[in-house]
């Protein structure tokens, strides 16, 4: 019962942290981590014990799915070089640098254990980055880079970690074979994700309840993750691909479902994020308690690894900006401001904690796993340094660099999307035979509403209208006709969303506003 009470308490604390974060203009995950860590100092505070092997399967699927829904395949087609450089190459380089430092500072730790530490500290957390970046009005082009990096870097880090631990436990050779394992696992994961996306689309066509359809999307991420892991593929990649496929296969007429699903996933993401970072706070405190006074002797390694992680990221983005400017590229980073902001947003989180806790206690021979205590302390130090410090100072940094997004670019993109939607709606009315059955005054009214669709979509406060308006003769025909028009508008936006030069979040915003439109026939 204590465990259940603690979980409910963390969920309630999440709601309070959101309110406090709004007041202080600070990201609520960081506040949640600090609050949870502080609570553990209360005498008699219960421990929340979760099997380390369950941390990633419980939290990663819903959080990755929620983040991936804000992207699209077109983003990856445009940014595939950035994706490889950050989600794979930067993870490998960070792992190598940290492993080298750990092996030099503590030679007895061994190369496999040092590599395991590097893999723990390498991947930034997409959930932490998303929740923090969104609250400081970071430019969309930078947020997109961070999202693209965060969706796949866990996969590379987990493969390296598993290979390093296997080498330490069984004496297997640790070398280039890891690349082959990663590529095979990624290919299988993509197949699993495609399959799950198709299955989900087929199920939602059969189910008529929009609430039940939304519930399916909560189950699917776990199914994709578990199925991928069972066939020795990457559960992380499978979940991301599943989310992207579901968005790609979305139908224009599923307006009610999209509204229900968006509200549903906003709640799931908020509570799951708060619970996850609350767990991080509890576990960090537990590590400090277990190590006791010995933790002071481990600080040199912890500090060195924390500094190296930040420096490697800073140097990597600096090189990317240099080559981008020399090659005339337009994708960030392209300036000093981009480099500083992207480097400062390398927050570690759930994956780092889960991998640290998943480290074996003893070897098959019965000996203690080499350097386990030092590795866990170093990983927790990196987590706290890269999460709490940037999380609390990023709003200040954005103001100093004058890099806060003024929203002009997004507004212009929204205007273009709204124009496309209106043109599609007007064309659908003009070409459909149903219009011939409408009275002239109804036809004129409907066409007038559709010609004002662009203006309506750009309004800040959109209402849903009076859905209980009394029925009149011809109302069914009006509703049917406007449904055709709005479906055409949604189809156009969905097509635009998959184009290379379209910001998927702008398209989602316009699509959400289209879904909310309810045209009511006047008296």
Coordinates of C-alpha atoms in Angstrom, one line a residue:
X1 CA 0.0 0.0 0.0
X2 CA 2.9 2.4 0.7
X3 CA 4.1 2.0 -2.8
X4 CA 0.7 2.9 -4.2
X5 CA 0.4 5.9 -1.9
X6 CA 3.8 7.1 -3.0
X7 CA 2.9 6.8 -6.7
X8 CA -0.4 8.7 -6.2
X9 CA 1.6 11.3 -4.2
X10 CA 4.1 11.7 -7.0
X11 CA 1.2 12.2 -9.5
X12 CA -0.4 14.8 -7.3
X13 CA 3.0 16.5 -6.9
X14 CA 3.3 16.6 -10.7
X15 CA 0.2 18.8 -10.9
X16 CA 1.6 21.1 -8.2
X17 CA 5.0 21.2 -9.9
X18 CA 3.3 22.3 -13.2
X19 CA 1.5 25.1 -11.4
X20 CA 4.7 26.1 -9.5
X21 CA 6.7 26.0 -12.8
X22 CA 4.2 28.3 -14.5
X23 CA 4.5 30.8 -11.6
X24 CA 8.4 30.6 -11.5
X25 CA 8.7 30.2 -15.3
X26 CA 10.8 27.1 -14.7
X27 CA 10.4 23.6 -16.3
X28 CA 8.2 21.4 -14.1
X29 CA 10.3 18.2 -14.6
X30 CA 13.3 19.9 -12.9
X31 CA 11.0 21.1 -10.1
X32 CA 9.6 17.6 -9.8
X33 CA 13.1 16.1 -9.5
X34 CA 14.1 18.5 -6.8
X35 CA 10.9 18.1 -4.9
X36 CA 11.1 14.3 -5.0
X37 CA 14.7 14.4 -3.9
X38 CA 13.9 16.7 -1.0
X39 CA 11.1 14.5 0.2
X40 CA 13.4 11.6 0.7
X41 CA 15.2 13.5 3.5
X42 CA 12.0 13.3 5.6
X43 CA 12.6 10.7 8.3
X44 CA 10.6 7.5 7.6
X45 CA 9.9 8.4 4.0
X46 CA 9.0 5.1 2.2
X47 CA 11.2 3.8 -0.6
X48 CA 9.8 3.2 -4.1
X49 CA 11.3 0.0 -5.4
X50 CA 10.9 -0.7 -9.1
X51 CA 12.8 -3.4 -10.9
X52 CA 15.5 -1.6 -13.0
X53 CA 14.6 -3.9 -15.9
X54 CA 11.0 -2.5 -15.9
X55 CA 11.9 1.3 -15.8
X56 CA 12.5 1.6 -19.5
X57 CA 9.6 -0.6 -20.6
X58 CA 7.2 1.3 -18.3
X59 CA 8.1 4.9 -19.0
X60 CA 9.9 5.1 -22.4
X61 CA 7.0 3.8 -24.7
X62 CA 4.4 6.4 -23.8
X63 CA 6.8 9.3 -23.5
X64 CA 8.6 8.5 -26.8
X65 CA 5.2 8.0 -28.5
X66 CA 3.9 11.3 -27.3
X67 CA 7.1 13.1 -28.5
X68 CA 7.2 11.3 -31.8
X69 CA 3.6 12.3 -32.6
X70 CA 4.9 15.9 -32.9
X71 CA 7.2 14.9 -35.8
X72 CA 6.8 13.4 -39.2
X73 CA 8.7 11.3 -41.8
X74 CA 9.4 14.5 -43.8
X75 CA 11.5 15.9 -40.9
X76 CA 13.7 12.8 -41.0
X77 CA 14.0 12.9 -44.8
X78 CA 15.3 16.5 -44.6
X79 CA 17.4 16.1 -41.5
X80 CA 18.8 12.6 -41.9
X81 CA 22.4 13.8 -41.8
X82 CA 21.7 15.7 -38.6
X83 CA 20.0 12.6 -37.2
X84 CA 23.0 10.4 -37.9
X85 CA 25.5 12.9 -36.6
X86 CA 23.7 13.4 -33.3
X87 CA 21.7 10.3 -32.6
X88 CA 24.5 7.9 -33.6
X89 CA 27.9 9.6 -34.1
X90 CA 27.7 11.9 -31.1
X91 CA 26.6 9.1 -28.9
X92 CA 29.5 6.9 -30.0
X93 CA 32.0 9.8 -29.5
X94 CA 30.6 10.7 -26.1
X95 CA 30.8 7.1 -25.1
X96 CA 34.4 6.8 -26.2
X97 CA 35.5 10.0 -24.4
X98 CA 33.8 9.1 -21.1
X99 CA 35.1 5.5 -21.3
X100 CA 38.6 6.7 -21.9
X101 CA 38.5 9.2 -18.9
X102 CA 37.0 6.5 -16.6
X103 CA 39.7 4.0 -17.6
X104 CA 42.5 6.5 -17.0
X105 CA 41.1 7.7 -13.7
X106 CA 40.3 4.2 -12.4
X107 CA 42.4 1.6 -14.4
X108 CA 40.9 -1.3 -12.4
X109 CA 37.4 -0.6 -13.8
X110 CA 38.3 -2.3 -17.1
X111 CA 37.4 -1.3 -20.6
X112 CA 33.9 -3.0 -20.8
X113 CA 32.7 -1.4 -17.6
X114 CA 34.1 2.0 -18.7
X115 CA 32.3 1.7 -22.0
X116 CA 29.1 0.9 -20.1
X117 CA 29.5 4.2 -18.1
X118 CA 30.0 6.1 -21.4
X119 CA 26.8 4.6 -22.9
X120 CA 24.8 5.6 -19.8
X121 CA 26.0 9.2 -20.0
X122 CA 25.8 9.6 -23.8
X123 CA 22.1 10.0 -24.7
X124 CA 20.2 13.2 -23.9
X125 CA 16.6 12.6 -22.8
X126 CA 14.0 13.6 -25.4
X127 CA 11.3 14.0 -22.7
X128 CA 13.5 16.4 -20.6
X129 CA 14.5 18.4 -23.7
X130 CA 10.9 18.7 -25.0
X131 CA 9.4 19.7 -21.7
X132 CA 12.1 22.3 -21.0
X133 CA 12.6 23.8 -24.5
X134 CA 8.9 24.3 -25.0
X135 CA 8.6 26.6 -21.9
X136 CA 11.4 29.0 -22.9
X137 CA 10.0 29.7 -26.4
X138 CA 13.0 28.2 -28.1
X139 CA 13.0 28.7 -31.9
X140 CA 11.2 25.8 -33.7
X141 CA 14.2 25.0 -35.9
X142 CA 16.3 24.3 -32.8
X143 CA 13.5 22.3 -31.1
X144 CA 13.2 20.2 -34.2
X145 CA 16.9 19.4 -34.0
X146 CA 16.7 18.4 -30.4
X147 CA 13.6 16.3 -31.0
X148 CA 15.2 14.4 -33.9
X149 CA 18.3 13.7 -31.8
X150 CA 16.4 12.5 -28.8
X151 CA 14.0 10.1 -30.5
X152 CA 16.8 7.7 -31.6
X153 CA 19.9 8.3 -29.5
X154 CA 18.6 6.0 -26.7
X155 CA 18.6 3.1 -29.2
X156 CA 22.4 3.5 -30.0
X157 CA 23.3 4.0 -26.3
X158 CA 21.3 0.9 -25.2
X159 CA 23.0 -1.3 -27.8
X160 CA 26.4 -0.2 -26.8
X161 CA 25.6 -0.6 -23.1
X162 CA 24.2 -4.2 -23.6
X163 CA 27.3 -5.2 -25.6
X164 CA 29.7 -3.7 -22.9
X165 CA 27.9 -5.5 -20.1
X166 CA 27.9 -8.8 -22.0
X167 CA 31.6 -8.4 -22.6
X168 CA 32.2 -7.8 -18.9
X169 CA 29.9 -10.6 -17.8
X170 CA 30.8 -13.4 -20.3
X171 CA 34.1 -12.3 -21.6
X172 CA 32.7 -11.7 -25.1
X173 CA 34.8 -9.6 -27.5
X174 CA 33.7 -5.9 -27.5
X175 CA 34.4 -4.4 -30.9
X176 CA 33.0 -3.5 -34.3
X177 CA 30.3 -6.2 -34.0
X178 CA 28.3 -3.7 -32.1
X179 CA 27.6 -1.7 -35.3
X180 CA 26.2 -4.8 -37.0
X181 CA 24.0 -5.5 -34.0
X182 CA 22.7 -2.0 -34.0
X183 CA 21.9 -2.0 -37.8
X184 CA 20.2 -5.4 -37.6
X185 CA 18.2 -4.3 -34.5
X186 CA 17.3 -1.0 -36.2
X187 CA 16.0 -2.7 -39.4
X188 CA 13.9 -5.2 -37.4
X189 CA 12.6 -2.3 -35.2
X190 CA 11.5 -0.4 -38.3
X191 CA 9.6 -3.5 -39.6
X192 CA 7.9 -3.9 -36.2
X193 CA 7.0 -0.2 -36.1
X194 CA 5.5 -0.3 -39.7
X195 CA 3.6 -3.4 -38.8
X196 CA 2.2 -1.9 -35.5
X197 CA 1.3 1.3 -37.4
X198 CA -0.7 -0.7 -40.0
X199 CA -2.4 -2.8 -37.4
X200 CA -3.4 0.3 -35.4
X201 CA -4.8 1.9 -38.5
X202 CA -6.8 -1.3 -39.3
X203 CA -8.2 -1.5 -35.7
X204 CA -9.3 2.1 -35.6
X205 CA -11.3 1.6 -38.8
X206 CA -13.3 -1.1 -37.1
X207 CA -13.8 0.6 -33.8
X208 CA -16.5 3.3 -33.9
X209 CA -15.9 4.9 -30.5
X210 CA -13.4 7.8 -30.6
X211 CA -12.6 7.1 -26.9
X212 CA -11.8 3.5 -27.6
X213 CA -9.6 4.5 -30.5
X214 CA -7.6 6.8 -28.3
X215 CA -7.3 4.0 -25.7
X216 CA -5.7 1.9 -28.5
X217 CA -2.9 4.4 -28.9
X218 CA -2.0 4.0 -25.3
X219 CA -1.7 0.2 -25.6
X220 CA 0.2 0.2 -29.0
X221 CA 3.5 1.9 -27.8
X222 CA 3.9 -0.8 -25.1
X223 CA 3.1 -3.5 -27.6
X224 CA 5.6 -2.2 -30.2
X225 CA 8.3 -1.9 -27.5
X226 CA 7.8 -5.4 -26.1
X227 CA 7.5 -7.1 -29.5
X228 CA 10.7 -5.4 -30.7
X229 CA 12.6 -6.4 -27.6
X230 CA 11.3 -10.0 -28.0
X231 CA 12.8 -10.3 -31.5
X232 CA 16.1 -8.6 -30.2
X233 CA 15.4 -5.4 -32.0
X234 CA 15.3 -1.8 -30.7
X235 CA 12.1 -1.1 -28.7
X236 CA 12.9 2.7 -28.9
X237 CA 13.0 2.8 -32.7
X238 CA 9.9 0.6 -32.9
X239 CA 7.9 2.9 -30.8
X240 CA 9.0 6.0 -32.8
X241 CA 8.3 4.4 -36.1
X242 CA 4.9 3.3 -34.9
X243 CA 4.0 6.8 -33.9
X244 CA 5.2 8.2 -37.2
X245 CA 3.2 5.6 -39.2
X246 CA 0.0 6.3 -37.2
X247 CA 0.3 10.0 -38.1
X248 CA 1.1 9.2 -41.7
X249 CA -2.0 6.9 -42.0
X250 CA -4.3 9.4 -40.3
X251 CA -7.6 10.0 -42.2
X252 CA -9.1 13.4 -42.8
X253 CA -12.5 12.4 -41.4
X254 CA -11.2 11.3 -38.0
X255 CA -11.7 14.8 -36.5
X256 CA -13.4 13.7 -33.3
X257 CA -10.8 11.1 -32.7
X258 CA -7.9 13.6 -33.1
X259 CA -9.5 16.0 -30.6
X260 CA -10.1 13.3 -28.1
X261 CA -6.6 11.8 -28.6
X262 CA -4.8 15.1 -28.3
X263 CA -6.4 15.9 -24.9
X264 CA -5.9 12.3 -23.8
X265 CA -2.2 12.3 -24.6
X266 CA -1.6 15.7 -23.1
X267 CA -2.7 14.2 -19.7
X268 CA -0.7 11.0 -20.2
X269 CA 2.5 12.8 -21.1
X270 CA 2.2 15.3 -18.2
X271 CA 1.6 12.6 -15.6
X272 CA 4.1 10.1 -17.0
X273 CA 6.8 12.8 -17.3
X274 CA 6.2 13.9 -13.7
X275 CA 6.2 10.4 -12.3
X276 CA 9.4 9.5 -14.2
X277 CA 11.3 12.5 -13.0
X278 CA 10.0 12.0 -9.5
X279 CA 11.4 8.5 -9.7
X280 CA 14.7 10.0 -10.8
X281 CA 14.8 12.2 -7.8
X282 CA 14.0 9.4 -5.4
X283 CA 16.6 7.1 -6.9
X284 CA 19.4 9.7 -6.9
X285 CA 18.8 10.2 -3.2
X286 CA 18.9 6.5 -2.6
X287 CA 22.3 6.2 -4.4
X288 CA 23.7 9.0 -2.2
X289 CA 22.4 7.2 0.9
X290 CA 23.8 3.9 -0.1
X291 CA 27.3 5.2 -0.8
X292 CA 27.5 7.3 2.3
X293 CA 30.8 8.9 3.1
X294 CA 32.5 6.9 0.3
X295 CA 30.8 9.1 -2.2
X296 CA 33.4 11.9 -1.6
X297 CA 36.2 9.7 -3.0
X298 CA 34.2 9.2 -6.2
X299 CA 33.6 12.9 -6.9
X300 CA 36.8 13.4 -9.1
X301 CA 35.5 10.8 -11.6
X302 CA 31.9 12.2 -11.4
X303 CA 33.0 15.8 -11.9
X304 CA 35.4 14.8 -14.7
X305 CA 32.8 12.9 -16.6
X306 CA 30.2 15.6 -16.2
X307 CA 32.5 18.3 -17.6
X308 CA 33.6 16.0 -20.5
X309 CA 30.0 15.3 -21.5
X310 CA 29.3 19.0 -21.8
X311 CA 32.6 19.8 -23.5
X312 CA 32.2 17.0 -26.1
X313 CA 28.7 18.2 -27.0
X314 CA 29.9 21.8 -27.3
X315 CA 32.8 20.9 -29.6
X316 CA 30.6 18.6 -31.7
X317 CA 28.1 21.3 -32.3
X318 CA 30.8 23.8 -33.0
X319 CA 32.2 21.5 -35.7
X320 CA 28.8 21.0 -37.2
X321 CA 28.2 24.8 -37.3
X322 CA 31.6 25.3 -38.9
X323 CA 31.0 22.8 -41.7
X324 CA 27.4 24.0 -42.2
X325 CA 28.6 27.6 -42.7
X326 CA 31.4 26.6 -45.1
X327 CA 29.1 24.4 -47.1
X328 CA 26.3 27.0 -47.2
X329 CA 23.9 24.8 -45.3
X330 CA 20.7 26.2 -43.7
X331 CA 20.1 23.6 -41.1
X332 CA 21.1 24.5 -37.5
X333 CA 23.5 24.9 -35.9
X334 CA 24.6 27.8 -38.1
X335 CA 25.6 30.4 -35.6
X336 CA 27.3 30.8 -32.2
X337 CA 23.9 31.2 -30.5
X338 CA 22.7 27.9 -32.0
X339 CA 25.8 26.1 -30.7
X340 CA 25.5 27.5 -27.2
X341 CA 21.8 26.7 -26.9
X342 CA 21.9 23.2 -28.4
X343 CA 25.0 22.4 -26.3
X344 CA 23.3 23.5 -23.1
X345 CA 20.2 21.4 -23.9
X346 CA 22.0 18.1 -23.6
X347 CA 19.8 17.1 -20.6
X348 CA 20.2 13.5 -19.4
X349 CA 17.3 11.7 -17.8
X350 CA 15.4 8.5 -17.7
X351 CA 17.6 6.4 -19.9
X352 CA 20.8 7.3 -17.9
X353 CA 19.1 6.4 -14.6
X354 CA 17.6 3.2 -15.9
X355 CA 20.9 1.9 -17.4
X356 CA 22.8 2.8 -14.3
X357 CA 20.3 0.9 -12.1
X358 CA 20.4 -2.0 -14.6
X359 CA 24.1 -2.5 -14.1
X360 CA 24.8 -6.1 -12.7
X361 CA 25.9 -6.3 -9.1
X362 CA 28.2 -9.3 -9.4
X363 CA 30.0 -11.2 -12.2
X364 CA 29.3 -14.9 -12.9
X365 CA 32.5 -15.7 -10.9
X366 CA 30.9 -14.2 -7.8
X367 CA 33.2 -11.1 -7.8
X368 CA 31.7 -7.6 -7.6
X369 CA 31.1 -5.9 -10.9
X370 CA 34.2 -3.7 -11.5
X371 CA 33.7 -0.1 -10.4
X372 CA 30.0 -0.5 -10.1
X373 CA 29.6 2.1 -7.3
X374 CA 31.8 4.6 -9.0
X375 CA 29.9 4.1 -12.3
X376 CA 26.5 4.7 -10.7
X377 CA 27.7 7.8 -8.8
X378 CA 29.2 9.2 -12.0
X379 CA 26.1 8.6 -14.0
X380 CA 23.9 10.3 -11.4
X381 CA 26.3 13.2 -11.3
X382 CA 26.0 13.6 -15.0
X383 CA 22.2 13.4 -14.8
X384 CA 22.0 16.1 -12.1
X385 CA 24.6 18.4 -13.8
X386 CA 23.0 18.3 -17.2
X387 CA 19.4 18.3 -16.1
X388 CA 19.1 20.6 -13.1
X389 CA 21.7 23.2 -14.1
X390 CA 20.5 23.8 -17.7
X391 CA 16.9 23.4 -16.7
X392 CA 17.2 26.3 -14.2
X393 CA 19.4 28.5 -16.3
X394 CA 18.1 28.0 -19.8
X395 CA 15.4 30.8 -19.5
X396 CA 18.1 33.2 -18.4
X397 CA 20.4 32.0 -21.2
X398 CA 17.7 32.5 -23.8
X399 CA 17.2 36.1 -22.6
X400 CA 20.9 36.9 -22.6
X401 CA 21.4 35.6 -26.1
X402 CA 18.1 37.2 -27.2
X403 CA 17.2 34.0 -28.9
X404 CA 13.6 33.7 -27.8
X405 CA 11.3 32.9 -30.7
X406 CA 9.0 35.8 -31.5
X407 CA 6.6 33.5 -33.3
X408 CA 6.8 35.4 -36.7
X409 CA 8.0 32.4 -38.7
X410 CA 5.3 30.1 -37.2
X411 CA 2.6 32.7 -37.9
X412 CA 3.7 33.0 -41.5
X413 CA 3.7 29.3 -41.9
X414 CA 0.3 29.1 -40.3
X415 CA -1.1 31.7 -42.7
X416 CA 0.2 29.7 -45.7
X417 CA -1.3 26.4 -44.3
X418 CA -4.6 28.1 -43.6
X419 CA -4.7 29.5 -47.2
X420 CA -4.2 26.0 -48.6
X421 CA -6.9 24.6 -46.4
X422 CA -9.4 27.3 -47.5
X423 CA -8.6 26.8 -51.2
X424 CA -9.2 23.0 -50.8
X425 CA -12.5 23.6 -49.0
X426 CA -13.8 26.1 -51.6
X427 CA -12.8 23.8 -54.4
X428 CA -14.5 20.8 -52.8
X429 CA -17.8 22.8 -52.6
X430 CA -17.5 24.0 -56.1
X431 CA -17.0 20.6 -57.6
X432 CA -19.4 18.4 -55.5
X433 CA -22.8 17.4 -56.9
X434 CA -24.5 17.8 -53.5
X435 CA -24.4 21.5 -53.8
X436 CA -27.1 21.4 -56.5
X437 CA -29.6 20.0 -53.9
X438 CA -29.2 22.9 -51.5
X439 CA -31.4 26.0 -51.4
X440 CA -29.7 29.1 -52.9
X441 CA -29.5 30.9 -49.5
X442 CA -27.9 27.9 -47.9
X443 CA -25.4 27.5 -50.7
X444 CA -24.5 31.2 -50.4
X445 CA -24.1 31.0 -46.6
X446 CA -22.0 27.8 -46.8
X447 CA -19.7 29.3 -49.5
X448 CA -19.4 32.5 -47.5
X449 CA -18.3 30.5 -44.4
X450 CA -15.7 28.6 -46.4
X451 CA -14.3 31.7 -47.9
X452 CA -13.8 33.0 -44.4
X453 CA -12.2 29.8 -43.2
X454 CA -8.6 31.2 -43.4
X455 CA -9.6 34.1 -41.1
X456 CA -11.3 31.8 -38.7
X457 CA -8.3 29.5 -38.5
X458 CA -6.0 32.3 -37.7
X459 CA -8.1 33.6 -34.8
X460 CA -6.5 33.2 -31.4
X461 CA -9.6 32.0 -29.6
X462 CA -11.6 29.5 -31.5
X463 CA -15.0 28.4 -30.3
X464 CA -16.8 25.1 -31.1
X465 CA -20.1 26.8 -31.8
X466 CA -23.6 25.8 -30.5
X467 CA -23.9 22.0 -31.3
X468 CA -27.4 21.9 -30.0
X469 CA -28.9 24.4 -32.5
X470 CA -32.5 23.4 -33.3
X471 CA -32.9 21.3 -36.4
X472 CA -34.3 22.9 -39.5
X473 CA -35.2 21.8 -43.0
X474 CA -32.1 21.3 -45.0
X475 CA -29.7 21.2 -42.0
X476 CA -28.6 17.6 -42.8
X477 CA -27.6 18.6 -46.3
X478 CA -25.6 21.6 -45.0
X479 CA -23.8 19.5 -42.5
X480 CA -23.0 16.9 -45.1
X481 CA -21.7 19.5 -47.5
X482 CA -19.5 21.3 -45.0
X483 CA -18.2 17.9 -43.9
X484 CA -17.0 17.3 -47.4
X485 CA -15.4 20.7 -47.6
X486 CA -13.7 20.4 -44.2
X487 CA -12.5 16.9 -45.1
X488 CA -10.9 18.3 -48.2
X489 CA -9.2 21.0 -46.2
X490 CA -7.9 18.4 -43.7
X491 CA -6.7 16.2 -46.5
X492 CA -4.7 19.1 -48.0
X493 CA -3.1 19.8 -44.6
X494 CA -2.3 16.1 -44.1
X495 CA -0.6 16.1 -47.5
X496 CA 1.3 19.3 -46.7
X497 CA 2.4 17.7 -43.4
X498 CA 4.4 15.1 -45.3
X499 CA 6.2 17.6 -47.5
X500 CA 9.8 18.2 -46.9
X501 CA 9.6 21.9 -46.3
X502 CA 6.6 21.8 -43.9
X503 CA 6.9 22.1 -40.1
X504 CA 4.8 19.3 -38.8
X505 CA 3.8 21.1 -35.7
X506 CA 2.4 24.0 -37.7
X507 CA 0.4 21.5 -39.8
X508 CA -0.9 19.9 -36.6
X509 CA -1.9 23.3 -35.2
X510 CA -4.0 24.1 -38.4
X511 CA -5.4 20.6 -38.4
X512 CA -6.4 20.8 -34.8
X513 CA -8.2 24.1 -35.5
X514 CA -9.9 22.5 -38.5
X515 CA -11.1 19.7 -36.3
X516 CA -12.6 22.2 -33.9
X517 CA -14.6 24.0 -36.5
X518 CA -18.3 23.4 -36.2
X519 CA -20.4 25.3 -38.8
X520 CA -23.9 26.1 -37.5
X521 CA -26.7 27.3 -39.8
X522 CA -28.1 30.6 -38.7
X523 CA -31.7 31.3 -37.8

